[in-house]
Amino acid sequence: MTLNGKTALVTGGARGIGLGIAQRLAADGAAIALVDLNAADLSEAESQLSKSGAKVITITADVTDRQQVIDAIDSTVDQLGGFDIMINNAGIAQVQPISEITEAEMDKIHAVNVKGVLWGIQAAAARFKKDGTKGKIISASSIAGHDGFPMLGAYCSTKFAVRALTQVAAKEFAPDGITVNAYCPGVVGTDMWTEIDARFSDLTGAKKGATFDKFVGSIALGRAQTAEDVASLVSYLAGPDSDYMTGQAILIDGGMVYR
Ligand code: NAD
Protein backbone atom coordinates (compact mmCIF):
# COMPACT_ATOMS: atom_id res chain seq x y z
CA MET A 1 0.00 0.00 0.00
CA THR A 2 2.50 2.55 -1.26
CA LEU A 3 -0.08 5.35 -1.43
CA ASN A 4 -1.63 5.04 2.03
CA GLY A 5 -2.72 8.46 3.24
CA LYS A 6 -2.38 10.03 -0.21
CA THR A 7 -5.13 11.54 -2.37
CA ALA A 8 -5.20 11.34 -6.16
CA LEU A 9 -7.39 13.25 -8.61
CA VAL A 10 -7.95 11.53 -11.97
CA THR A 11 -9.44 13.50 -14.87
CA GLY A 12 -11.33 11.47 -17.44
CA GLY A 13 -11.68 8.98 -14.59
CA ALA A 14 -15.19 7.78 -15.39
CA ARG A 15 -14.15 5.07 -17.87
CA GLY A 16 -11.29 3.54 -19.84
CA ILE A 17 -7.69 4.19 -18.87
CA GLY A 18 -8.65 6.81 -16.27
CA LEU A 19 -10.91 4.36 -14.43
CA GLY A 20 -8.19 1.70 -14.60
CA ILE A 21 -5.71 4.16 -13.08
CA ALA A 22 -8.19 5.10 -10.35
CA GLN A 23 -8.75 1.42 -9.50
CA ARG A 24 -5.01 0.78 -9.26
CA LEU A 25 -4.22 3.87 -7.19
CA ALA A 26 -7.10 2.98 -4.85
CA ALA A 27 -5.65 -0.54 -4.50
CA ASP A 28 -2.32 1.14 -3.68
CA GLY A 29 -4.12 2.88 -0.77
CA ALA A 30 -4.99 6.32 -2.19
CA ALA A 31 -8.28 8.16 -1.76
CA ILE A 32 -9.63 9.04 -5.19
CA ALA A 33 -11.39 12.03 -6.76
CA LEU A 34 -12.84 11.08 -10.14
CA VAL A 35 -13.34 14.08 -12.43
CA ASP A 36 -15.18 13.78 -15.74
CA LEU A 37 -17.68 15.43 -18.08
CA ASN A 38 -19.94 12.39 -18.04
CA ALA A 39 -22.02 12.31 -14.85
CA ALA A 40 -23.69 8.95 -15.59
CA ASP A 41 -20.36 7.16 -16.14
CA LEU A 42 -18.96 8.86 -13.04
CA SER A 43 -21.75 7.48 -10.90
CA GLU A 44 -21.20 3.94 -12.28
CA ALA A 45 -17.43 4.24 -11.71
CA GLU A 46 -17.96 5.51 -8.17
CA SER A 47 -20.11 2.53 -7.23
CA GLN A 48 -17.54 0.10 -8.72
CA LEU A 49 -14.70 1.69 -6.77
CA SER A 50 -16.67 1.98 -3.54
CA LYS A 51 -17.54 -1.73 -3.67
CA SER A 52 -13.84 -2.53 -3.60
CA GLY A 53 -13.55 -0.51 -0.38
CA ALA A 54 -11.97 2.62 -1.89
CA LYS A 55 -12.58 6.09 -0.53
CA VAL A 56 -13.91 7.91 -3.60
CA ILE A 57 -15.68 11.13 -4.58
CA THR A 58 -16.85 12.30 -7.99
CA ILE A 59 -16.79 15.76 -9.52
CA THR A 60 -18.47 16.62 -12.80
CA ALA A 61 -16.21 19.11 -14.56
CA ASP A 62 -14.82 20.07 -17.96
CA VAL A 63 -11.01 20.20 -18.08
CA THR A 64 -11.10 22.77 -20.89
CA ASP A 65 -12.36 25.28 -18.31
CA ARG A 66 -9.43 26.49 -16.17
CA GLN A 67 -11.62 27.59 -13.25
CA GLN A 68 -13.47 24.24 -13.16
CA VAL A 69 -10.12 22.45 -12.80
CA ILE A 70 -9.05 24.76 -9.95
CA ASP A 71 -12.44 24.24 -8.26
CA ALA A 72 -12.18 20.44 -8.66
CA ILE A 73 -8.87 20.44 -6.79
CA ASP A 74 -10.22 22.69 -4.03
CA SER A 75 -13.27 20.46 -3.71
CA THR A 76 -11.02 17.39 -3.48
CA VAL A 77 -9.08 18.95 -0.59
CA ASP A 78 -12.32 19.98 1.15
CA GLN A 79 -13.93 16.53 0.83
CA LEU A 80 -10.94 14.19 1.12
CA GLY A 81 -8.64 16.26 3.34
CA GLY A 82 -5.63 16.40 1.05
CA PHE A 83 -4.25 16.40 -2.47
CA ASP A 84 -0.99 14.73 -3.51
CA ILE A 85 -1.29 13.30 -7.04
CA MET A 86 -2.74 14.90 -10.18
CA ILE A 87 -3.51 12.62 -13.13
CA ASN A 88 -4.26 14.68 -16.25
CA ASN A 89 -5.80 11.79 -18.18
CA ALA A 90 -8.86 13.26 -19.94
CA GLY A 91 -8.44 13.33 -23.69
CA ILE A 92 -10.24 12.97 -27.00
CA ALA A 93 -9.17 11.58 -30.38
CA GLN A 94 -9.82 12.61 -33.97
CA VAL A 95 -9.12 10.86 -37.27
CA GLN A 96 -8.71 12.83 -40.49
CA PRO A 97 -6.12 13.40 -43.24
CA ILE A 98 -3.85 16.32 -42.38
CA SER A 99 -5.05 18.23 -45.45
CA GLU A 100 -8.61 18.20 -44.09
CA ILE A 101 -8.16 19.24 -40.45
CA THR A 102 -10.50 22.17 -39.83
CA GLU A 103 -9.86 25.08 -37.52
CA ALA A 104 -12.81 24.01 -35.35
CA GLU A 105 -11.46 20.45 -35.04
CA MET A 106 -7.96 21.68 -34.19
CA ASP A 107 -9.31 24.09 -31.56
CA LYS A 108 -11.50 21.39 -30.03
CA ILE A 109 -8.81 18.75 -29.63
CA HIS A 110 -6.23 21.25 -28.36
CA ALA A 111 -8.76 22.60 -25.83
CA VAL A 112 -9.10 19.18 -24.20
CA ASN A 113 -5.75 17.47 -24.73
CA VAL A 114 -3.39 20.45 -24.38
CA LYS A 115 -5.19 23.22 -22.50
CA GLY A 116 -6.87 20.65 -20.24
CA VAL A 117 -3.44 19.27 -19.31
CA LEU A 118 -1.96 22.76 -18.90
CA TRP A 119 -4.78 23.87 -16.57
CA GLY A 120 -4.28 20.65 -14.59
CA ILE A 121 -0.53 21.23 -14.29
CA GLN A 122 -1.03 24.88 -13.25
CA ALA A 123 -3.80 24.22 -10.75
CA ALA A 124 -2.09 21.21 -9.17
CA ALA A 125 1.27 22.98 -8.83
CA ALA A 126 -0.38 26.06 -7.31
CA ARG A 127 -2.21 23.94 -4.74
CA PHE A 128 0.88 21.84 -3.95
CA LYS A 129 2.90 25.02 -3.37
CA LYS A 130 0.16 26.52 -1.18
CA ASP A 131 0.00 23.37 0.96
CA GLY A 132 3.77 22.66 0.94
CA THR A 133 3.11 19.28 -0.72
CA LYS A 134 5.83 17.55 -2.73
CA GLY A 135 3.20 16.43 -5.20
CA LYS A 136 3.27 14.42 -8.36
CA ILE A 137 1.75 15.54 -11.67
CA ILE A 138 1.26 12.81 -14.25
CA SER A 139 -0.29 13.40 -17.69
CA ALA A 140 -1.47 11.30 -20.63
CA SER A 141 0.70 11.47 -23.71
CA SER A 142 0.85 8.53 -26.14
CA ILE A 143 2.91 6.68 -28.73
CA ALA A 144 1.33 9.44 -30.85
CA GLY A 145 3.37 11.88 -28.76
CA HIS A 146 6.59 10.25 -29.95
CA ASP A 147 5.82 9.33 -33.57
CA GLY A 148 3.55 10.81 -36.22
CA PHE A 149 0.78 8.43 -37.34
CA PRO A 150 -1.07 9.01 -40.65
CA MET A 151 -4.66 10.27 -40.18
CA LEU A 152 -3.89 11.20 -36.57
CA GLY A 153 -2.19 14.55 -37.21
CA ALA A 154 -4.30 16.71 -34.92
CA TYR A 155 -4.18 14.10 -32.16
CA CYS A 156 -0.40 13.62 -32.51
CA SER A 157 0.13 17.38 -32.27
CA THR A 158 -1.61 17.41 -28.88
CA LYS A 159 0.33 14.46 -27.51
CA PHE A 160 3.69 15.93 -28.59
CA ALA A 161 2.57 19.12 -26.79
CA VAL A 162 1.96 17.16 -23.58
CA ARG A 163 5.60 16.05 -23.65
CA ALA A 164 6.71 19.67 -24.05
CA LEU A 165 4.56 20.88 -21.14
CA THR A 166 5.83 17.98 -19.03
CA GLN A 167 9.49 18.89 -19.59
CA VAL A 168 8.99 22.61 -18.95
CA ALA A 169 6.83 22.09 -15.85
CA ALA A 170 9.32 19.54 -14.47
CA LYS A 171 12.12 22.11 -14.70
CA GLU A 172 10.05 25.01 -13.33
CA PHE A 173 8.59 23.10 -10.37
CA ALA A 174 11.63 21.01 -9.39
CA PRO A 175 12.73 23.62 -6.80
CA ASP A 176 9.39 23.06 -5.03
CA GLY A 177 9.91 19.28 -4.91
CA ILE A 178 7.06 18.73 -7.40
CA THR A 179 7.70 16.10 -10.07
CA VAL A 180 6.02 16.09 -13.49
CA ASN A 181 5.94 13.06 -15.78
CA ALA A 182 3.79 11.54 -18.52
CA TYR A 183 2.71 8.04 -19.59
CA CYS A 184 2.63 7.07 -23.24
CA PRO A 185 0.36 4.08 -23.92
CA GLY A 186 0.09 2.25 -27.23
CA VAL A 187 -3.18 0.64 -28.34
CA VAL A 188 -5.60 0.25 -25.43
CA GLY A 189 -8.98 -1.35 -26.14
CA THR A 190 -11.17 1.45 -24.73
CA ASP A 191 -14.18 3.34 -26.12
CA MET A 192 -11.70 5.81 -27.62
CA TRP A 193 -10.30 3.07 -29.86
CA THR A 194 -13.80 1.92 -30.84
CA GLU A 195 -14.39 5.48 -32.06
CA ILE A 196 -11.00 5.68 -33.85
CA ASP A 197 -11.65 2.36 -35.58
CA ALA A 198 -15.14 3.44 -36.70
CA ARG A 199 -13.81 6.71 -38.08
CA PHE A 200 -11.07 4.89 -40.03
CA SER A 201 -13.81 2.67 -41.49
CA ASP A 202 -15.79 5.73 -42.60
CA LEU A 203 -12.77 7.33 -44.23
CA THR A 204 -11.00 4.35 -45.77
CA GLY A 205 -13.70 1.71 -46.13
CA ALA A 206 -11.78 -0.61 -43.80
CA LYS A 207 -13.96 -3.29 -42.18
CA LYS A 208 -15.10 -2.66 -38.61
CA GLY A 209 -12.31 -3.79 -36.27
CA ALA A 210 -9.73 -4.05 -39.07
CA THR A 211 -7.82 -0.88 -38.14
CA PHE A 212 -7.63 -1.88 -34.49
CA ASP A 213 -6.43 -5.38 -35.50
CA LYS A 214 -3.82 -3.88 -37.84
CA PHE A 215 -2.39 -1.68 -35.09
CA VAL A 216 -2.42 -4.58 -32.60
CA GLY A 217 -0.67 -6.72 -35.21
CA SER A 218 2.33 -4.38 -35.02
CA ILE A 219 2.80 -4.85 -31.26
CA ALA A 220 5.88 -6.95 -30.43
CA LEU A 221 4.24 -8.55 -27.39
CA GLY A 222 1.35 -9.64 -29.59
CA ARG A 223 -1.72 -8.36 -27.80
CA ALA A 224 -3.71 -5.19 -27.26
CA GLN A 225 -2.94 -3.17 -24.15
CA THR A 226 -5.29 -3.05 -21.17
CA ALA A 227 -6.02 -0.15 -18.85
CA GLU A 228 -4.31 -2.21 -16.12
CA ASP A 229 -1.09 -2.28 -18.17
CA VAL A 230 -1.12 1.52 -18.24
CA ALA A 231 -2.12 1.80 -14.58
CA SER A 232 0.90 -0.22 -13.45
CA LEU A 233 3.22 2.46 -14.87
CA VAL A 234 1.10 5.26 -13.39
CA SER A 235 1.23 3.51 -10.02
CA TYR A 236 5.03 3.66 -10.20
CA LEU A 237 4.97 7.33 -11.27
CA ALA A 238 2.57 8.17 -8.42
CA GLY A 239 4.54 6.30 -5.76
CA PRO A 240 7.78 6.85 -3.86
CA ASP A 241 9.90 4.64 -6.15
CA SER A 242 9.79 7.36 -8.83
CA ASP A 243 10.80 10.23 -6.51
CA TYR A 244 14.02 10.81 -8.48
CA MET A 245 12.27 10.87 -11.89
CA THR A 246 10.95 14.06 -13.46
CA GLY A 247 10.32 15.48 -16.94
CA GLN A 248 9.93 12.05 -18.55
CA ALA A 249 7.29 10.78 -20.98
CA ILE A 250 7.52 7.01 -20.63
CA LEU A 251 6.42 4.65 -23.39
CA ILE A 252 4.43 1.59 -22.29
CA ASP A 253 3.15 0.02 -25.50
CA GLY A 254 4.10 -3.65 -25.66
CA GLY A 255 6.83 -2.82 -28.18
CA MET A 256 5.62 -0.41 -30.89
CA VAL A 257 7.68 2.76 -30.66
CA TYR A 258 11.30 2.47 -29.53
CA ARG A 259 13.25 5.31 -27.86
P1 NAD B 1 -11.91 7.25 -23.32
O1 NAD B 1 -12.52 8.05 -24.42
O2 NAD B 1 -12.31 5.84 -23.15
O3 NAD B 1 -12.13 8.02 -21.94
C1 NAD B 1 -11.86 9.38 -21.82
C2 NAD B 1 -12.64 9.98 -20.66
O4 NAD B 1 -12.32 11.39 -20.63
C3 NAD B 1 -14.17 9.87 -20.83
O5 NAD B 1 -14.74 9.42 -19.63
C4 NAD B 1 -14.59 11.30 -21.17
O6 NAD B 1 -15.90 11.60 -20.72
C5 NAD B 1 -13.53 12.12 -20.44
N1 NAD B 1 -13.40 13.45 -21.02
C6 NAD B 1 -13.32 13.79 -22.35
N2 NAD B 1 -13.26 15.12 -22.47
C7 NAD B 1 -13.30 15.65 -21.22
C8 NAD B 1 -13.31 16.97 -20.71
N3 NAD B 1 -13.25 18.04 -21.52
N4 NAD B 1 -13.36 17.16 -19.36
C9 NAD B 1 -13.44 16.08 -18.53
N5 NAD B 1 -13.46 14.80 -18.96
C10 NAD B 1 -13.39 14.59 -20.29
O7 NAD B 1 -10.32 7.40 -23.54
P2 NAD B 1 -9.12 6.44 -23.02
O8 NAD B 1 -8.78 5.50 -24.10
O9 NAD B 1 -9.41 5.94 -21.65
O10 NAD B 1 -7.93 7.51 -22.99
C11 NAD B 1 -7.52 8.19 -21.80
C12 NAD B 1 -6.29 9.02 -22.13
O11 NAD B 1 -5.24 8.17 -22.61
C13 NAD B 1 -6.52 10.07 -23.23
O12 NAD B 1 -5.79 11.24 -22.94
C14 NAD B 1 -5.96 9.38 -24.47
O13 NAD B 1 -5.57 10.32 -25.45
C15 NAD B 1 -4.78 8.63 -23.88
N6 NAD B 1 -4.35 7.48 -24.68
C16 NAD B 1 -5.24 6.50 -25.03
C17 NAD B 1 -4.78 5.42 -25.78
C18 NAD B 1 -5.69 4.30 -26.22
O14 NAD B 1 -5.22 3.44 -26.98
N7 NAD B 1 -6.94 4.25 -25.79
C19 NAD B 1 -3.43 5.36 -26.18
C20 NAD B 1 -2.58 6.38 -25.80
C21 NAD B 1 -3.04 7.43 -25.04
CSV table of N, CA and C in Angstrom, one decimal, residues 112-179:
chain,number,residue,atom,x,y,z
A,112,VAL,N,-9.0,20.3,-25.2
A,112,VAL,CA,-9.1,19.2,-24.2
A,112,VAL,C,-7.7,18.6,-23.9
A,113,ASN,N,-7.0,18.3,-24.9
A,113,ASN,CA,-5.7,17.5,-24.7
A,113,ASN,C,-4.5,18.3,-24.3
A,114,VAL,N,-4.5,19.6,-24.7
A,114,VAL,CA,-3.4,20.5,-24.4
A,114,VAL,C,-3.8,21.4,-23.3
A,115,LYS,N,-4.8,22.3,-23.5
A,115,LYS,CA,-5.2,23.2,-22.5
A,115,LYS,C,-5.6,22.5,-21.2
A,116,GLY,N,-6.4,21.4,-21.4
A,116,GLY,CA,-6.9,20.6,-20.2
A,116,GLY,C,-5.7,20.2,-19.4
A,117,VAL,N,-4.6,19.7,-20.0
A,117,VAL,CA,-3.4,19.3,-19.3
A,117,VAL,C,-2.7,20.5,-18.7
A,118,LEU,N,-2.6,21.6,-19.4
A,118,LEU,CA,-2.0,22.8,-18.9
A,118,LEU,C,-2.7,23.3,-17.7
A,119,TRP,N,-4.0,23.4,-17.7
A,119,TRP,CA,-4.8,23.9,-16.6
A,119,TRP,C,-4.6,22.9,-15.4
A,120,GLY,N,-4.5,21.6,-15.7
A,120,GLY,CA,-4.3,20.6,-14.6
A,120,GLY,C,-2.9,20.8,-14.0
A,121,ILE,N,-1.9,21.0,-14.8
A,121,ILE,CA,-0.5,21.2,-14.3
A,121,ILE,C,-0.5,22.5,-13.4
A,122,GLN,N,-1.1,23.6,-14.0
A,122,GLN,CA,-1.0,24.9,-13.3
A,122,GLN,C,-1.7,24.8,-11.9
A,123,ALA,N,-3.0,24.2,-12.0
A,123,ALA,CA,-3.8,24.2,-10.7
A,123,ALA,C,-3.2,23.3,-9.7
A,124,ALA,N,-2.7,22.2,-10.1
A,124,ALA,CA,-2.1,21.2,-9.2
A,124,ALA,C,-0.8,21.8,-8.5
A,125,ALA,N,0.0,22.4,-9.4
A,125,ALA,CA,1.3,23.0,-8.8
A,125,ALA,C,1.0,24.1,-7.8
A,126,ALA,N,0.0,24.9,-8.2
A,126,ALA,CA,-0.4,26.1,-7.3
A,126,ALA,C,-0.9,25.5,-5.9
A,127,ARG,N,-1.7,24.5,-6.0
A,127,ARG,CA,-2.2,23.9,-4.7
A,127,ARG,C,-1.1,23.3,-3.9
A,128,PHE,N,-0.2,22.5,-4.6
A,128,PHE,CA,0.9,21.8,-3.9
A,128,PHE,C,1.8,22.9,-3.3
A,129,LYS,N,2.0,24.0,-4.0
A,129,LYS,CA,2.9,25.0,-3.4
A,129,LYS,C,2.2,25.6,-2.1
A,130,LYS,N,0.9,25.9,-2.3
A,130,LYS,CA,0.2,26.5,-1.2
A,130,LYS,C,0.2,25.6,0.1
A,131,ASP,N,0.1,24.3,-0.2
A,131,ASP,CA,0.0,23.4,1.0
A,131,ASP,C,1.4,22.8,1.4
A,132,GLY,N,2.4,23.2,0.6
A,132,GLY,CA,3.8,22.7,0.9
A,132,GLY,C,3.9,21.2,0.6
A,133,THR,N,3.1,20.7,-0.4
A,133,THR,CA,3.1,19.3,-0.7
A,133,THR,C,4.1,19.0,-1.8
A,134,LYS,N,4.9,18.0,-1.6
A,134,LYS,CA,5.8,17.6,-2.7
A,134,LYS,C,5.0,16.6,-3.6
A,135,GLY,N,4.2,17.2,-4.4
A,135,GLY,CA,3.2,16.4,-5.2
A,135,GLY,C,3.7,15.9,-6.5
A,136,LYS,N,2.9,15.0,-7.1
A,136,LYS,CA,3.3,14.4,-8.4
A,136,LYS,C,2.2,14.8,-9.4
A,137,ILE,N,2.6,15.2,-10.6
A,137,ILE,CA,1.7,15.5,-11.7
A,137,ILE,C,2.1,14.6,-12.8
A,138,ILE,N,1.0,13.9,-13.3
A,138,ILE,CA,1.3,12.8,-14.3
A,138,ILE,C,0.2,13.0,-15.4
A,139,SER,N,0.6,13.1,-16.6
A,139,SER,CA,-0.3,13.4,-17.7
A,139,SER,C,-0.3,12.3,-18.8
A,140,ALA,N,-1.4,12.3,-19.5
A,140,ALA,CA,-1.5,11.3,-20.6
A,140,ALA,C,-0.9,11.9,-21.9
A,141,SER,N,0.2,11.3,-22.3
A,141,SER,CA,0.7,11.5,-23.7
A,141,SER,C,0.4,10.2,-24.4
A,142,SER,N,1.2,9.7,-25.3
A,142,SER,CA,0.9,8.5,-26.1
A,142,SER,C,2.1,8.1,-27.0
A,143,ILE,N,2.0,7.0,-27.6
A,143,ILE,CA,2.9,6.7,-28.7
A,143,ILE,C,2.8,7.8,-29.8
A,144,ALA,N,1.6,8.4,-29.9
A,144,ALA,CA,1.3,9.4,-30.8
A,144,ALA,C,2.0,10.8,-30.4
A,145,GLY,N,2.6,10.7,-29.2
A,145,GLY,CA,3.4,11.9,-28.8
A,145,GLY,C,4.8,11.7,-29.1
A,146,HIS,N,5.2,10.5,-29.6
A,146,HIS,CA,6.6,10.3,-29.9
A,146,HIS,C,6.8,10.1,-31.4
A,147,ASP,N,5.8,9.6,-32.1
A,147,ASP,CA,5.8,9.3,-33.6
A,147,ASP,C,4.6,9.9,-34.2
A,148,GLY,N,4.7,10.4,-35.5
A,148,GLY,CA,3.5,10.8,-36.2
A,148,GLY,C,2.9,9.6,-36.9
A,149,PHE,N,1.6,9.5,-36.7
A,149,PHE,CA,0.8,8.4,-37.3
A,149,PHE,C,-0.2,9.0,-38.4
A,150,PRO,N,-0.2,8.5,-39.6
A,150,PRO,CA,-1.1,9.0,-40.6
A,150,PRO,C,-2.5,9.0,-40.2
A,151,MET,N,-3.2,10.1,-40.5
A,151,MET,CA,-4.7,10.3,-40.2
A,151,MET,C,-4.9,10.7,-38.7
A,152,LEU,N,-3.8,10.8,-38.0
A,152,LEU,CA,-3.9,11.2,-36.6
A,152,LEU,C,-3.1,12.5,-36.3
A,153,GLY,N,-3.0,13.4,-37.3
A,153,GLY,CA,-2.2,14.5,-37.2
A,153,GLY,C,-2.6,15.5,-36.1
A,154,ALA,N,-3.9,15.8,-36.0
A,154,ALA,CA,-4.3,16.7,-34.9
A,154,ALA,C,-4.0,16.1,-33.6
A,155,TYR,N,-4.4,14.8,-33.4
A,155,TYR,CA,-4.2,14.1,-32.2
A,155,TYR,C,-2.7,14.1,-31.8
A,156,CYS,N,-1.8,13.7,-32.8
A,156,CYS,CA,-0.4,13.6,-32.5
A,156,CYS,C,0.1,15.0,-32.0
A,157,SER,N,-0.4,16.1,-32.6
A,157,SER,CA,0.1,17.4,-32.3
A,157,SER,C,-0.2,17.7,-30.8
A,158,THR,N,-1.3,17.2,-30.3
A,158,THR,CA,-1.6,17.4,-28.9
A,158,THR,C,-0.7,16.6,-28.0
A,159,LYS,N,-0.4,15.4,-28.4
A,159,LYS,CA,0.3,14.5,-27.5
A,159,LYS,C,1.8,14.8,-27.5
A,160,PHE,N,2.3,15.4,-28.6
A,160,PHE,CA,3.7,15.9,-28.6
A,160,PHE,C,3.7,17.1,-27.6
A,161,ALA,N,2.6,17.9,-27.7
A,161,ALA,CA,2.6,19.1,-26.8
A,161,ALA,C,2.6,18.7,-25.3
A,162,VAL,N,2.0,17.6,-25.0
A,162,VAL,CA,2.0,17.2,-23.6
A,162,VAL,C,3.4,16.9,-23.1
A,163,ARG,N,4.2,16.3,-24.0
A,163,ARG,CA,5.6,16.0,-23.6
A,163,ARG,C,6.3,17.4,-23.4
A,164,ALA,N,6.1,18.4,-24.2
A,164,ALA,CA,6.7,19.7,-24.0
A,164,ALA,C,6.3,20.3,-22.7
A,165,LEU,N,5.0,20.3,-22.4
A,165,LEU,CA,4.6,20.9,-21.1
A,165,LEU,C,5.2,20.1,-20.0
A,166,THR,N,5.3,18.8,-20.1
A,166,THR,CA,5.8,18.0,-19.0
A,166,THR,C,7.3,18.4,-18.7
A,167,GLN,N,8.1,18.5,-19.8
A,167,GLN,CA,9.5,18.9,-19.6
A,167,GLN,C,9.6,20.3,-18.9
A,168,VAL,N,8.9,21.2,-19.5
A,168,VAL,CA,9.0,22.6,-18.9
A,168,VAL,C,8.5,22.7,-17.5
A,169,ALA,N,7.4,22.1,-17.2
A,169,ALA,CA,6.8,22.1,-15.9
A,169,ALA,C,7.8,21.4,-14.9
A,170,ALA,N,8.4,20.3,-15.3
A,170,ALA,CA,9.3,19.5,-14.5
A,170,ALA,C,10.5,20.5,-14.1
A,171,LYS,N,11.0,21.2,-15.0
A,171,LYS,CA,12.1,22.1,-14.7
A,171,LYS,C,11.7,23.3,-13.8
A,172,GLU,N,10.5,23.8,-14.1
A,172,GLU,CA,10.0,25.0,-13.3
A,172,GLU,C,9.7,24.6,-11.9
A,173,PHE,N,9.1,23.4,-11.7
A,173,PHE,CA,8.6,23.1,-10.4
A,173,PHE,C,9.5,22.2,-9.6
A,174,ALA,N,10.7,21.8,-10.1
A,174,ALA,CA,11.6,21.0,-9.4
A,174,ALA,C,12.1,21.7,-8.1
A,175,PRO,N,12.3,23.0,-8.1
A,175,PRO,CA,12.7,23.6,-6.8
A,175,PRO,C,11.7,23.5,-5.7
A,176,ASP,N,10.4,23.2,-6.0
A,176,ASP,CA,9.4,23.1,-5.0
A,176,ASP,C,9.2,21.6,-4.6
A,177,GLY,N,10.0,20.7,-5.2
A,177,GLY,CA,9.9,19.3,-4.9
A,177,GLY,C,8.7,18.6,-5.6
A,178,ILE,N,8.2,19.3,-6.6
A,178,ILE,CA,7.1,18.7,-7.4
A,178,ILE,C,7.6,18.0,-8.6
A,179,THR,N,7.2,16.8,-8.9
A,179,THR,CA,7.7,16.1,-10.1
A,179,THR,C,6.6,16.1,-11.1
